[in-house]
C-alpha cells in the first residue's frame, strides 16, 4: 500500500472557510444555542415594546388593524407551555412524520440492493461519449436513495471511466457534481421534498395558522433544474476538468497500490429483481391513478372549491412514496434473493429507523426552536418589517429571490445540512415573502438552488473527505485543494444557471408543481399572535 499523502495546508478563502466551519458546534447544539439566544432576544424585544401593525388582520371589536407585540419566552405562560407541551411540540414537528414515513420504505429499497443495482445498470453499459451525462443524470436521480448515491455511484463512476479509457477522477467529479451539486434536482419528488416542505409547513403555521404543504410543490421546478444542470455538468467535465487532469496512468496510483475492483455485470437475479421492481412501481402508480380517477375518487375532494379539490391527492404523496419504495424494494429483494421471509423485511424497516437516530435528536431541538420562535411573535414582526423594507426597496420579485439563492449558497459553506439551514431560515423567509405575495413553494425552490450549488466545494460537507479518499485511490497525491479546485467550476456553473432559472421562473410566472404557483394573494385570514404551529 502506498504511503498516504497528507492534504496540503489550505490558505485563502478555502482555508478560512475550513477553519471557521470546524469551530461551529454540532447542529443539535447549534439549535440549543439559538434557543438560548432567542430567549434573550424575546425578553429584550418584549421590554422594548417591539411591535408591528399587521397588514391584513383587523380587530373585529375596534375595527382597527391588529398590532402584534413581542412576547417574552420567559413569561409564565411560555415557560408552562415549554414543559407541558414538550411531547406535542416534538411529535407534531411536521418534517418528522414526513421523513420517517418515507424512510420506512426507502430503507427497504436501499438495504435490499435495489438502489445500488439500479444505478449500476444505469451507467455500466453507456456509450463512452455519453458516460458523463448518464453518470450525472443517474447521480441526480440517485438522490432518491439518499446516502446510497454517494457510497455506490461515485466510486463506481471512477471505475467505469477508467474502463472506458478516460480519467477516473473525471468520472468521480461528474458523479459528485450530479449527486451533491444537483442535490435538489430530480425527475420525481422524494425524501428531500418531504423534509423541506415539512419545515416550510411548520414555518407558515408558526405565523399564519393551519397550512398543508404540497410535497409535489416543486416537481416541475426540480425537473427543470435537472434539465439545466445536466448540460453544465457535461460541459464542465468534458471541456474543463478532464483536459485539466490530463491522461491518467497507473503510476499516478503508485506502484504498490492494488488494482481497483472492476465493475461486474449484473447477475440474473439482479436483472430479475429490477424487472419485478419495475412492475411494482407500475402497480403503485396504477393504484394511485385508480384512487384519483377511479370510482369514488377518494383522493379528490369533490365538495371542495376547484383549487382545493386535489388537496387529498397532494397529502397522499408521502404515503404513496412510502408504498412505492417499500413494494419495489421488496419485489427486488425477493427476486434477487436479498430478502427472505417477512421477518427480513421488518428488520430492514427497523434498521432504517436506526439510521434516523441522529435525525430524531436534531428534530427535537429544531422543533422547539421553530415552536418557540412562533410563541415569541418575533417571526411575524420580522416578516412584517422585512416585507415593508423589501417593498420599499423597489427590487423586483425575481431580484429578491435571487438574493435568497446567493445568501443560501454562502451559508451552505458553513452549515452543510439542508434541513438544519432551512429550519433556521424558513421561519423568517417564508412568512416574509408570503406578505409580499410569494408562495411558500417558490421560496422553498429558491432555497434549494442555493443549497445545492456550493455543496461540492466546502470541506465541511460530510462526504467531502470520503470523495477525497475515492480520488486518492486513483491518484495518491490528490489533496483537499485539488478536490476543491476540481469542483469549483461545477459550483460556479450550477449557481449561475440556477440564478437564471429562478429569475426566469418568476418573470414568466410558471407553475412550480401541480397546484403550486409563484404568486399568491397576501394571506387575509391569519392566526392570532398567540397561535402556534404545534396547536
Short mmCIF file of C-alpha atoms in Angstrom, two decimals:
data_model
loop_
_atom_site.label_atom_id
_atom_site.label_comp_id
_atom_site.label_asym_id
_atom_site.label_seq_id
_atom_site.Cartn_x
_atom_site.Cartn_y
_atom_site.Cartn_z
CA UNK A 1 0.00 0.00 0.00
CA UNK A 2 1.41 3.38 -0.98
CA UNK A 3 2.07 5.81 1.83
CA UNK A 4 -0.77 8.21 2.36
CA UNK A 5 -0.18 11.76 1.21
CA UNK A 6 -1.11 14.49 3.67
CA UNK A 7 -3.57 17.05 2.42
CA UNK A 8 -1.93 20.45 1.78
CA UNK A 9 -2.43 23.26 4.25
CA UNK A 10 -5.19 25.40 2.87
CA UNK A 11 -4.79 29.14 2.54
CA UNK A 12 -7.03 31.89 1.26
CA UNK A 13 -10.79 31.68 1.26
CA UNK A 14 -10.97 27.85 1.32
CA UNK A 15 -8.63 27.67 4.29
CA UNK A 16 -10.62 30.33 6.13
CA UNK A 17 -13.90 28.52 5.42
CA UNK A 18 -12.46 25.23 6.69
CA UNK A 19 -11.07 26.74 9.91
CA UNK A 20 -14.22 28.74 10.62
CA UNK A 21 -16.59 25.89 9.87
CA UNK A 22 -14.68 23.44 12.04
CA UNK A 23 -15.30 25.72 15.01
CA UNK A 24 -19.08 25.52 14.56
CA UNK A 25 -20.86 23.22 17.05
CA UNK A 26 -22.86 20.18 16.11
CA UNK A 27 -26.22 21.26 14.56
CA UNK A 28 -28.07 19.93 17.62
CA UNK A 29 -26.14 22.24 19.93
CA UNK A 30 -26.36 25.00 17.35
CA UNK A 31 -30.15 24.91 17.76
CA UNK A 32 -29.84 24.83 21.55
CA UNK A 33 -27.59 27.91 21.46
CA UNK A 34 -30.07 29.60 19.15
CA UNK A 35 -32.91 28.82 21.54
CA UNK A 36 -30.93 30.43 24.35
CA UNK A 37 -30.25 33.47 22.19
CA UNK A 38 -33.90 33.58 21.12
CA UNK A 39 -34.97 33.69 24.76
CA UNK A 40 -32.71 36.67 25.43
CA UNK A 41 -33.91 38.49 22.31
CA UNK A 42 -37.55 37.83 23.17
CA UNK A 43 -37.09 39.33 26.66
CA UNK A 44 -35.35 42.42 25.26
CA UNK A 45 -37.94 42.80 22.48
CA UNK A 46 -40.80 42.47 24.98
CA UNK A 47 -39.31 45.05 27.35
CA UNK A 48 -38.62 47.41 24.43
CA UNK A 49 -42.20 47.06 23.22
CA UNK A 50 -41.22 45.77 19.79
CA UNK A 51 -44.37 45.56 17.70
CA UNK A 52 -45.72 45.75 14.17
CA UNK A 53 -49.07 46.55 12.60
CA UNK A 54 -50.47 43.51 10.86
CA UNK A 55 -51.05 44.39 7.19
CA UNK A 56 -54.21 42.32 6.75
CA UNK A 57 -55.69 41.33 10.12
CA UNK A 58 -58.32 43.60 11.70
CA UNK A 59 -59.57 43.57 15.28
CA UNK A 60 -63.32 42.90 14.95
CA UNK A 61 -64.12 44.72 18.18
CA UNK A 62 -62.40 48.01 17.34
CA UNK A 63 -62.19 47.84 13.56
CA UNK A 64 -58.52 48.79 13.85
CA UNK A 65 -55.56 46.91 12.39
CA UNK A 66 -54.18 44.28 14.74
CA UNK A 67 -50.93 45.16 16.50
CA UNK A 68 -48.55 42.25 17.05
CA UNK A 69 -46.31 42.62 20.09
CA UNK A 70 -43.23 40.64 21.04
CA UNK A 71 -43.76 38.12 23.84
CA UNK A 72 -41.08 37.05 26.29
CA UNK A 73 -40.26 33.35 26.20
CA UNK A 74 -39.53 33.61 29.92
CA UNK A 75 -43.08 34.65 30.71
CA UNK A 76 -45.03 32.32 32.97
CA UNK A 77 -47.29 31.28 30.09
CA UNK A 78 -44.45 30.35 27.75
CA UNK A 79 -42.43 28.57 30.45
CA UNK A 80 -45.51 26.47 31.25
CA UNK A 81 -46.11 25.83 27.55
CA UNK A 82 -42.50 24.70 27.02
CA UNK A 83 -42.62 21.94 29.64
CA UNK A 84 -46.27 20.92 29.37
CA UNK A 85 -46.33 20.73 25.58
CA UNK A 86 -42.83 19.30 25.06
CA UNK A 87 -44.04 15.88 23.80
CA UNK A 88 -46.57 17.56 21.50
CA UNK A 89 -44.03 20.06 20.22
CA UNK A 90 -41.71 17.20 19.24
CA UNK A 91 -44.22 14.76 17.77
CA UNK A 92 -46.13 17.47 15.86
CA UNK A 93 -42.97 18.69 14.12
CA UNK A 94 -44.08 18.18 10.51
CA UNK A 95 -40.76 17.07 8.94
CA UNK A 96 -40.50 14.27 11.50
CA UNK A 97 -43.55 12.39 10.27
CA UNK A 98 -42.80 13.03 6.60
CA UNK A 99 -39.23 11.79 6.74
CA UNK A 100 -39.86 8.76 8.95
CA UNK A 101 -42.73 7.53 6.78
CA UNK A 102 -40.80 7.87 3.51
CA UNK A 103 -37.66 6.32 5.05
CA UNK A 104 -39.58 3.24 6.17
CA UNK A 105 -39.99 2.38 2.50
CA UNK A 106 -36.73 3.82 1.16
CA UNK A 107 -34.76 1.89 3.80
CA UNK A 108 -36.07 -1.39 2.43
CA UNK A 109 -35.23 -0.44 -1.17
CA UNK A 110 -31.70 0.58 -0.14
CA UNK A 111 -30.95 -2.45 2.02
CA UNK A 112 -32.39 -4.90 -0.49
CA UNK A 113 -29.89 -3.57 -3.04
CA UNK A 114 -32.41 -2.02 -5.42
CA UNK A 115 -30.87 1.46 -5.45
CA UNK A 116 -27.31 0.23 -5.94
CA UNK A 117 -28.23 -2.23 -8.70
CA UNK A 118 -30.39 0.32 -10.49
CA UNK A 119 -27.53 2.84 -10.52
CA UNK A 120 -25.07 0.24 -11.79
CA UNK A 121 -27.49 -0.78 -14.52
CA UNK A 122 -27.97 2.84 -15.48
CA UNK A 123 -24.30 3.61 -16.16
CA UNK A 124 -22.27 0.46 -16.85
CA UNK A 125 -23.29 -0.10 -20.48
CA UNK A 126 -23.39 3.55 -21.51
CA UNK A 127 -21.52 4.62 -24.70
CA UNK A 128 -18.19 6.35 -23.94
CA UNK A 129 -19.27 9.74 -25.28
CA UNK A 130 -22.46 9.60 -23.20
CA UNK A 131 -20.79 8.49 -19.98
CA UNK A 132 -20.72 11.97 -18.47
CA UNK A 133 -24.39 12.93 -18.90
CA UNK A 134 -25.58 9.45 -17.91
CA UNK A 135 -23.44 9.44 -14.76
CA UNK A 136 -24.65 12.96 -13.86
CA UNK A 137 -28.30 12.11 -14.53
CA UNK A 138 -28.18 8.89 -12.52
CA UNK A 139 -26.48 10.86 -9.74
CA UNK A 140 -29.29 13.40 -9.58
CA UNK A 141 -31.99 10.72 -9.71
CA UNK A 142 -29.97 8.69 -7.21
CA UNK A 143 -30.68 11.31 -4.56
CA UNK A 144 -33.97 9.46 -4.06
CA UNK A 145 -31.71 6.90 -2.37
CA UNK A 146 -30.16 9.50 -0.05
CA UNK A 147 -26.67 8.36 1.04
CA UNK A 148 -26.59 5.34 -1.28
CA UNK A 149 -25.72 7.53 -4.26
CA UNK A 150 -22.58 8.80 -2.51
CA UNK A 151 -21.24 5.42 -1.48
CA UNK A 152 -22.27 3.42 -4.58
CA UNK A 153 -22.38 5.60 -7.67
CA UNK A 154 -19.42 7.94 -7.10
CA UNK A 155 -16.68 5.26 -6.75
CA UNK A 156 -18.40 3.20 -9.47
CA UNK A 157 -18.16 6.17 -11.86
CA UNK A 158 -14.38 6.22 -11.43
CA UNK A 159 -14.18 2.53 -12.29
CA UNK A 160 -16.41 2.95 -15.36
CA UNK A 161 -14.43 5.95 -16.69
CA UNK A 162 -11.21 4.00 -16.18
CA UNK A 163 -12.58 1.00 -18.08
CA UNK A 164 -13.55 3.35 -20.93
CA UNK A 165 -10.03 4.78 -21.16
CA UNK A 166 -10.97 8.10 -19.54
CA UNK A 167 -9.57 9.74 -16.42
CA UNK A 168 -11.18 8.07 -13.37
CA UNK A 169 -11.23 11.30 -11.34
CA UNK A 170 -13.26 12.96 -14.10
CA UNK A 171 -15.89 10.28 -13.55
CA UNK A 172 -15.80 10.79 -9.79
CA UNK A 173 -16.12 14.57 -10.28
CA UNK A 174 -19.09 14.21 -12.66
CA UNK A 175 -20.86 11.83 -10.26
CA UNK A 176 -20.12 14.05 -7.26
CA UNK A 177 -21.45 17.08 -9.14
CA UNK A 178 -24.63 15.17 -10.03
CA UNK A 179 -25.24 13.66 -6.61
CA UNK A 180 -24.27 16.64 -4.45
CA UNK A 181 -24.24 19.71 -6.72
CA UNK A 182 -27.54 18.56 -8.19
CA UNK A 183 -28.82 17.54 -4.75
CA UNK A 184 -32.21 19.23 -5.23
CA UNK A 185 -32.60 18.37 -8.91
CA UNK A 186 -34.57 15.27 -9.82
CA UNK A 187 -37.32 13.86 -12.01
CA UNK A 188 -39.53 12.87 -9.08
CA UNK A 189 -40.20 14.29 -5.63
CA UNK A 190 -38.64 12.25 -2.86
CA UNK A 191 -37.26 12.32 0.67
CA UNK A 192 -35.79 15.81 0.34
CA UNK A 193 -39.16 17.21 -0.74
CA UNK A 194 -40.83 15.63 2.28
CA UNK A 195 -38.16 17.07 4.56
CA UNK A 196 -38.09 20.61 3.19
CA UNK A 197 -41.83 21.02 2.76
CA UNK A 198 -42.40 19.74 6.27
CA UNK A 199 -40.22 22.60 7.54
CA UNK A 200 -41.97 25.02 5.16
CA UNK A 201 -45.35 23.94 6.53
CA UNK A 202 -44.18 24.49 10.10
CA UNK A 203 -42.84 27.94 9.18
CA UNK A 204 -46.17 29.01 7.65
CA UNK A 205 -48.17 27.68 10.58
CA UNK A 206 -45.99 29.46 13.13
CA UNK A 207 -47.30 32.77 11.75
CA UNK A 208 -50.44 32.20 9.66
CA UNK A 209 -52.05 29.18 11.25
CA UNK A 210 -53.13 25.92 9.61
CA UNK A 211 -51.44 25.18 6.29
CA UNK A 212 -50.97 21.98 4.28
CA UNK A 213 -47.73 21.67 2.35
CA UNK A 214 -47.76 20.11 -1.10
CA UNK A 215 -44.90 17.61 -1.32
CA UNK A 216 -45.07 17.92 -5.13
CA UNK A 217 -44.99 21.72 -4.96
CA UNK A 218 -41.56 21.92 -6.63
CA UNK A 219 -41.96 18.98 -9.02
CA UNK A 220 -41.85 20.94 -12.28
CA UNK A 221 -39.08 23.16 -10.93
CA UNK A 222 -36.76 20.30 -9.93
CA UNK A 223 -37.30 18.66 -13.34
CA UNK A 224 -36.23 21.96 -14.93
CA UNK A 225 -33.21 22.04 -12.59
CA UNK A 226 -32.27 18.59 -13.85
CA UNK A 227 -32.54 19.74 -17.48
CA UNK A 228 -30.36 22.84 -16.99
CA UNK A 229 -27.85 21.27 -14.59
CA UNK A 230 -27.15 18.28 -16.84
CA UNK A 231 -25.51 20.18 -19.75
CA UNK A 232 -23.49 22.27 -17.28
CA UNK A 233 -22.01 19.15 -15.65
CA UNK A 234 -21.43 17.60 -19.07
CA UNK A 235 -19.63 20.67 -20.42
CA UNK A 236 -17.52 21.27 -17.31
CA UNK A 237 -16.44 17.62 -17.12
CA UNK A 238 -15.54 17.11 -20.77
CA UNK A 239 -14.25 20.59 -21.66
CA UNK A 240 -12.67 21.87 -18.45
CA UNK A 241 -11.95 19.18 -15.85
CA UNK A 242 -10.82 16.21 -17.94
CA UNK A 243 -8.41 18.27 -20.10
CA UNK A 244 -7.04 19.85 -16.91
CA UNK A 245 -6.48 16.43 -15.34
CA UNK A 246 -4.62 15.13 -18.40
CA UNK A 247 -4.22 11.46 -19.20
CA UNK A 248 -4.38 9.03 -16.32
CA UNK A 249 -1.56 6.49 -15.92
CA UNK A 250 -1.15 3.65 -13.38
CA UNK A 251 1.90 5.45 -11.98
CA UNK A 252 -0.42 8.09 -10.53
CA UNK A 253 -1.82 5.46 -8.22
CA UNK A 254 1.57 4.24 -7.01
CA UNK A 255 3.36 1.01 -7.83
CA UNK A 256 2.14 -0.85 -4.76
CA UNK A 257 -1.48 0.34 -4.91
CA UNK A 258 -3.83 -2.60 -5.52
CA UNK A 259 -5.87 -2.63 -8.69
CA UNK A 260 -9.40 -1.35 -8.02
CA UNK A 261 -12.05 -3.99 -8.39
CA UNK A 262 -13.65 -3.92 -11.80
CA UNK A 263 -17.31 -3.36 -12.32
CA UNK A 264 -19.04 -6.70 -12.56
CA UNK A 265 -22.01 -7.36 -14.81
CA UNK A 266 -25.47 -7.73 -13.35
CA UNK A 267 -26.41 -11.22 -12.27
CA UNK A 268 -29.54 -12.96 -13.50
CA UNK A 269 -31.08 -12.46 -10.07
CA UNK A 270 -30.37 -8.71 -10.13
CA UNK A 271 -31.88 -8.37 -13.61
CA UNK A 272 -34.94 -10.29 -12.47
CA UNK A 273 -35.13 -8.10 -9.39
CA UNK A 274 -35.10 -4.93 -11.47
CA UNK A 275 -37.93 -6.27 -13.63
CA UNK A 276 -40.00 -7.14 -10.60
CA UNK A 277 -39.26 -3.77 -9.02
CA UNK A 278 -40.37 -2.03 -12.21
CA UNK A 279 -43.66 -3.95 -12.15
CA UNK A 280 -44.13 -2.95 -8.50
CA UNK A 281 -43.59 0.72 -9.37
CA UNK A 282 -46.15 0.47 -12.18
CA UNK A 283 -48.60 -1.19 -9.80
CA UNK A 284 -48.31 1.61 -7.24
CA UNK A 285 -48.64 4.30 -9.93
CA UNK A 286 -51.69 2.48 -11.30
CA UNK A 287 -53.20 2.22 -7.83
CA UNK A 288 -52.85 5.98 -7.31
CA UNK A 289 -54.44 6.63 -10.69
CA UNK A 290 -57.41 4.49 -9.63
CA UNK A 291 -57.63 6.37 -6.33
CA UNK A 292 -57.54 9.68 -8.20
CA UNK A 293 -59.61 8.94 -11.31
CA UNK A 294 -61.49 5.77 -10.49
CA UNK A 295 -64.86 5.17 -8.84
CA UNK A 296 -65.46 7.38 -5.84
CA UNK A 297 -62.23 9.35 -6.46
CA UNK A 298 -61.05 9.01 -2.83
CA UNK A 299 -58.06 11.30 -3.47
CA UNK A 300 -60.19 14.11 -4.92
CA UNK A 301 -62.48 16.16 -2.71
CA UNK A 302 -65.47 16.79 -4.96
CA UNK A 303 -67.11 19.03 -2.34
CA UNK A 304 -64.21 21.49 -2.16
CA UNK A 305 -63.54 24.53 -4.30
CA UNK A 306 -61.84 23.75 -7.64
CA UNK A 307 -58.41 24.87 -6.47
CA UNK A 308 -58.65 22.71 -3.32
CA UNK A 309 -60.04 19.52 -4.82
CA UNK A 310 -56.60 17.91 -5.27
CA UNK A 311 -55.55 18.57 -1.67
CA UNK A 312 -56.12 14.92 -0.61
CA UNK A 313 -54.00 13.78 -3.57
CA UNK A 314 -51.11 16.03 -2.53
CA UNK A 315 -51.40 14.92 1.07
CA UNK A 316 -51.32 11.27 -0.02
CA UNK A 317 -47.99 11.53 -1.85
CA UNK A 318 -45.92 10.92 1.29
CA UNK A 319 -47.75 7.65 1.81
CA UNK A 320 -47.53 6.96 -1.91
CA UNK A 321 -43.74 7.24 -1.98
CA UNK A 322 -43.55 5.06 1.15
CA UNK A 323 -45.54 2.33 -0.59
CA UNK A 324 -43.64 2.71 -3.86
CA UNK A 325 -40.20 2.32 -2.26
CA UNK A 326 -41.41 -0.45 0.04
CA UNK A 327 -43.02 -2.63 -2.63
CA UNK A 328 -40.30 -2.01 -5.21
CA UNK A 329 -37.61 -2.89 -2.65
CA UNK A 330 -39.49 -5.98 -1.51
CA UNK A 331 -40.10 -7.14 -5.08
CA UNK A 332 -36.43 -6.66 -5.96
CA UNK A 333 -35.24 -8.39 -2.82
CA UNK A 334 -37.45 -11.44 -3.28
CA UNK A 335 -36.36 -11.87 -6.90
CA UNK A 336 -32.67 -11.17 -6.27
CA UNK A 337 -32.55 -13.25 -3.09
CA UNK A 338 -31.60 -10.39 -0.76
CA UNK A 339 -34.88 -10.62 1.20
CA UNK A 340 -36.01 -13.89 2.72
CA UNK A 341 -39.27 -14.03 4.63
CA UNK A 342 -41.34 -11.20 6.06
CA UNK A 343 -39.03 -11.02 9.09
CA UNK A 344 -36.20 -9.82 6.84
CA UNK A 345 -38.45 -7.08 5.52
CA UNK A 346 -39.41 -5.93 9.02
CA UNK A 347 -35.75 -5.94 10.10
CA UNK A 348 -34.81 -3.72 7.16
CA UNK A 349 -37.54 -1.27 8.12
CA UNK A 350 -36.34 -1.30 11.73
CA UNK A 351 -32.72 -0.79 10.65
CA UNK A 352 -33.74 2.19 8.51
CA UNK A 353 -35.27 3.77 11.62
CA UNK A 354 -32.00 3.12 13.43
CA UNK A 355 -30.23 5.22 10.81
CA UNK A 356 -32.59 8.06 11.67
CA UNK A 357 -31.50 8.21 15.33
CA UNK A 358 -29.38 11.32 14.87
CA UNK A 359 -32.13 12.99 12.88
CA UNK A 360 -34.56 12.38 15.74
CA UNK A 361 -32.24 14.20 18.13
CA UNK A 362 -31.80 17.04 15.64
CA UNK A 363 -35.57 17.21 15.06
CA UNK A 364 -36.20 17.50 18.80
CA UNK A 365 -34.01 20.60 19.03
CA UNK A 366 -35.26 22.08 15.73
CA UNK A 367 -38.92 21.52 16.67
CA UNK A 368 -38.54 23.53 19.84
CA UNK A 369 -36.68 26.32 18.09
CA UNK A 370 -39.41 26.62 15.44
CA UNK A 371 -42.22 26.45 18.02
CA UNK A 372 -40.62 28.95 20.40
CA UNK A 373 -39.91 31.30 17.53
CA UNK A 374 -43.66 31.30 16.88
CA UNK A 375 -44.55 31.78 20.56
CA UNK A 376 -42.41 34.91 20.74
CA UNK A 377 -44.20 36.55 17.78
CA UNK A 378 -40.76 37.60 16.54
CA UNK A 379 -41.30 35.72 13.28
CA UNK A 380 -44.44 37.65 12.40
CA UNK A 381 -42.92 41.00 13.44
CA UNK A 382 -39.76 40.33 11.41
CA UNK A 383 -41.88 39.20 8.47
CA UNK A 384 -43.97 42.40 8.54
CA UNK A 385 -40.96 44.70 8.99
CA UNK A 386 -38.91 42.77 6.44
CA UNK A 387 -41.73 42.84 3.92
CA UNK A 388 -42.07 46.60 4.39
CA UNK A 389 -38.33 47.04 3.87
CA UNK A 390 -38.28 44.86 0.79
CA UNK A 391 -41.37 46.55 -0.59
CA UNK A 392 -39.81 49.98 -0.14
CA UNK A 393 -36.53 48.82 -1.70
CA UNK A 394 -38.20 48.73 -5.10
CA UNK A 395 -36.48 45.49 -6.05
CA UNK A 396 -38.46 43.27 -8.41
CA UNK A 397 -39.59 39.91 -7.08
CA UNK A 398 -37.05 37.99 -9.13
CA UNK A 399 -34.22 40.05 -7.61
CA UNK A 400 -35.43 39.26 -4.08
CA UNK A 401 -35.45 35.54 -4.78
CA UNK A 402 -32.05 35.71 -6.48
CA UNK A 403 -30.73 37.33 -3.29
CA UNK A 404 -32.09 34.41 -1.29
CA UNK A 405 -30.29 31.98 -3.60
CA UNK A 406 -26.96 33.79 -3.12
CA UNK A 407 -27.36 34.06 0.65
CA UNK A 408 -28.22 30.36 0.94
CA UNK A 409 -25.23 29.40 -1.22
CA UNK A 410 -22.93 31.39 1.07
CA UNK A 411 -24.44 29.96 4.25
CA UNK A 412 -24.09 26.46 2.82
CA UNK A 413 -20.31 26.81 3.03
CA UNK A 414 -20.59 26.83 6.82
CA UNK A 415 -23.72 24.77 7.58
CA UNK A 416 -23.94 21.74 5.33
CA UNK A 417 -27.22 20.19 6.46
CA UNK A 418 -30.09 21.17 4.13
CA UNK A 419 -32.67 20.61 6.86
CA UNK A 420 -30.70 22.49 9.52
CA UNK A 421 -30.30 25.57 7.30
CA UNK A 422 -33.92 25.57 6.19
CA UNK A 423 -35.14 25.17 9.76
CA UNK A 424 -33.17 28.33 10.56
CA UNK A 425 -34.21 30.36 7.52
CA UNK A 426 -37.77 29.23 6.82
CA UNK A 427 -39.46 30.79 9.90
CA UNK A 428 -38.36 34.23 8.67
CA UNK A 429 -38.14 33.94 4.87
CA UNK A 430 -41.36 32.04 4.17
CA UNK A 431 -43.80 34.33 6.08
CA UNK A 432 -41.93 37.46 4.96
CA UNK A 433 -42.28 36.61 1.28
CA UNK A 434 -45.88 35.47 1.74
CA UNK A 435 -46.63 39.02 2.85
CA UNK A 436 -45.17 40.14 -0.48
CA UNK A 437 -47.32 37.70 -2.44
CA UNK A 438 -44.70 34.95 -2.99
CA UNK A 439 -45.87 31.40 -2.32
CA UNK A 440 -44.07 29.13 0.18
CA UNK A 441 -43.34 26.78 -2.75
CA UNK A 442 -41.40 29.49 -4.63
CA UNK A 443 -39.38 30.47 -1.57
CA UNK A 444 -38.54 26.79 -1.00
CA UNK A 445 -37.48 26.44 -4.64
CA UNK A 446 -35.13 29.43 -4.40
CA UNK A 447 -33.59 27.98 -1.24
CA UNK A 448 -32.99 24.63 -2.97
CA UNK A 449 -30.95 26.21 -5.75
CA UNK A 450 -28.58 27.92 -3.33
CA UNK A 451 -28.35 24.86 -1.09
CA UNK A 452 -27.20 22.61 -3.95
CA UNK A 453 -24.62 24.67 -5.79
CA UNK A 454 -21.96 25.02 -3.10
CA UNK A 455 -22.23 21.53 -1.58
CA UNK A 456 -19.30 20.34 -3.68
CA UNK A 457 -16.72 22.96 -2.69
CA UNK A 458 -16.94 23.03 1.09
CA UNK A 459 -14.76 20.68 3.16
CA UNK A 460 -17.48 20.88 5.81
CA UNK A 461 -19.79 18.77 3.65
CA UNK A 462 -19.88 15.40 5.44
CA UNK A 463 -18.99 13.35 2.35
CA UNK A 464 -16.18 15.64 1.17
CA UNK A 465 -13.45 13.58 2.92
CA UNK A 466 -14.92 10.36 1.50
CA UNK A 467 -14.80 11.76 -2.05
CA UNK A 468 -11.18 12.72 -1.42
CA UNK A 469 -10.42 9.12 -0.48
CA UNK A 470 -12.11 7.89 -3.67
CA UNK A 471 -9.87 10.23 -5.69
CA UNK A 472 -6.69 9.22 -3.85
CA UNK A 473 -7.40 5.63 -4.79
CA UNK A 474 -6.52 6.65 -8.35
CA UNK A 475 -4.06 9.50 -7.71
CA UNK A 476 -2.22 9.27 -4.42
CA UNK A 477 -1.13 12.94 -4.32
CA UNK A 478 -4.65 14.26 -4.91
CA UNK A 479 -5.25 16.56 -1.94
CA UNK A 480 -8.03 18.59 -0.46
CA UNK A 481 -7.09 21.65 -2.51
CA UNK A 482 -7.08 19.51 -5.66
CA UNK A 483 -10.61 18.36 -4.99
CA UNK A 484 -11.86 21.87 -4.21
CA UNK A 485 -10.23 23.25 -7.36
CA UNK A 486 -11.73 20.42 -9.43
CA UNK A 487 -15.23 21.02 -8.15
CA UNK A 488 -15.19 24.85 -8.18
CA UNK A 489 -16.07 25.18 -11.92
CA UNK A 490 -19.10 22.93 -11.37
CA UNK A 491 -20.21 25.03 -8.40
CA UNK A 492 -19.94 28.31 -10.29
CA UNK A 493 -21.72 26.91 -13.35
CA UNK A 494 -24.57 25.37 -11.36
CA UNK A 495 -25.05 28.55 -9.33
CA UNK A 496 -25.17 30.76 -12.43
CA UNK A 497 -27.73 28.64 -14.29
CA UNK A 498 -29.71 28.25 -11.08
CA UNK A 499 -29.91 32.03 -10.69
CA UNK A 500 -31.09 32.38 -14.28
CA UNK A 501 -33.66 29.62 -13.73
CA UNK A 502 -35.11 31.32 -10.64
CA UNK A 503 -35.26 34.72 -12.34
CA UNK A 504 -36.87 33.30 -15.47
CA UNK A 505 -39.37 31.24 -13.47
CA UNK A 506 -40.57 34.30 -11.58
CA UNK A 507 -40.53 36.52 -14.65
CA UNK A 508 -42.61 34.05 -16.67
CA UNK A 509 -44.81 33.10 -13.68
CA UNK A 510 -44.54 29.38 -14.43
CA UNK A 511 -46.20 26.73 -12.25
CA UNK A 512 -43.75 25.14 -9.78
CA UNK A 513 -45.68 21.90 -9.49
CA UNK A 514 -49.24 20.58 -9.51
CA UNK A 515 -51.34 23.26 -7.86
CA UNK A 516 -48.29 25.38 -6.94
CA UNK A 517 -47.67 28.82 -8.44
CA UNK A 518 -45.12 31.59 -7.96
CA UNK A 519 -47.51 34.27 -6.69
CA UNK A 520 -50.36 34.23 -4.20
CA UNK A 521 -52.86 36.51 -2.53
CA UNK A 522 -51.44 38.07 0.62
CA UNK A 523 -52.93 35.96 3.46
CA UNK A 524 -56.08 37.66 4.73
CA UNK A 525 -57.23 35.24 7.43
CA UNK A 526 -54.24 34.61 9.66
CA UNK A 527 -53.69 33.17 13.06
CA UNK A 528 -53.78 35.30 16.16
CA UNK A 529 -50.49 36.35 17.63
CA UNK A 530 -50.67 33.62 20.23
CA UNK A 531 -51.38 30.70 17.92
CA UNK A 532 -48.51 28.27 17.48
CA UNK A 533 -47.61 25.64 14.95
CA UNK A 534 -48.00 22.81 17.45
CA UNK A 535 -51.64 23.53 18.30
#
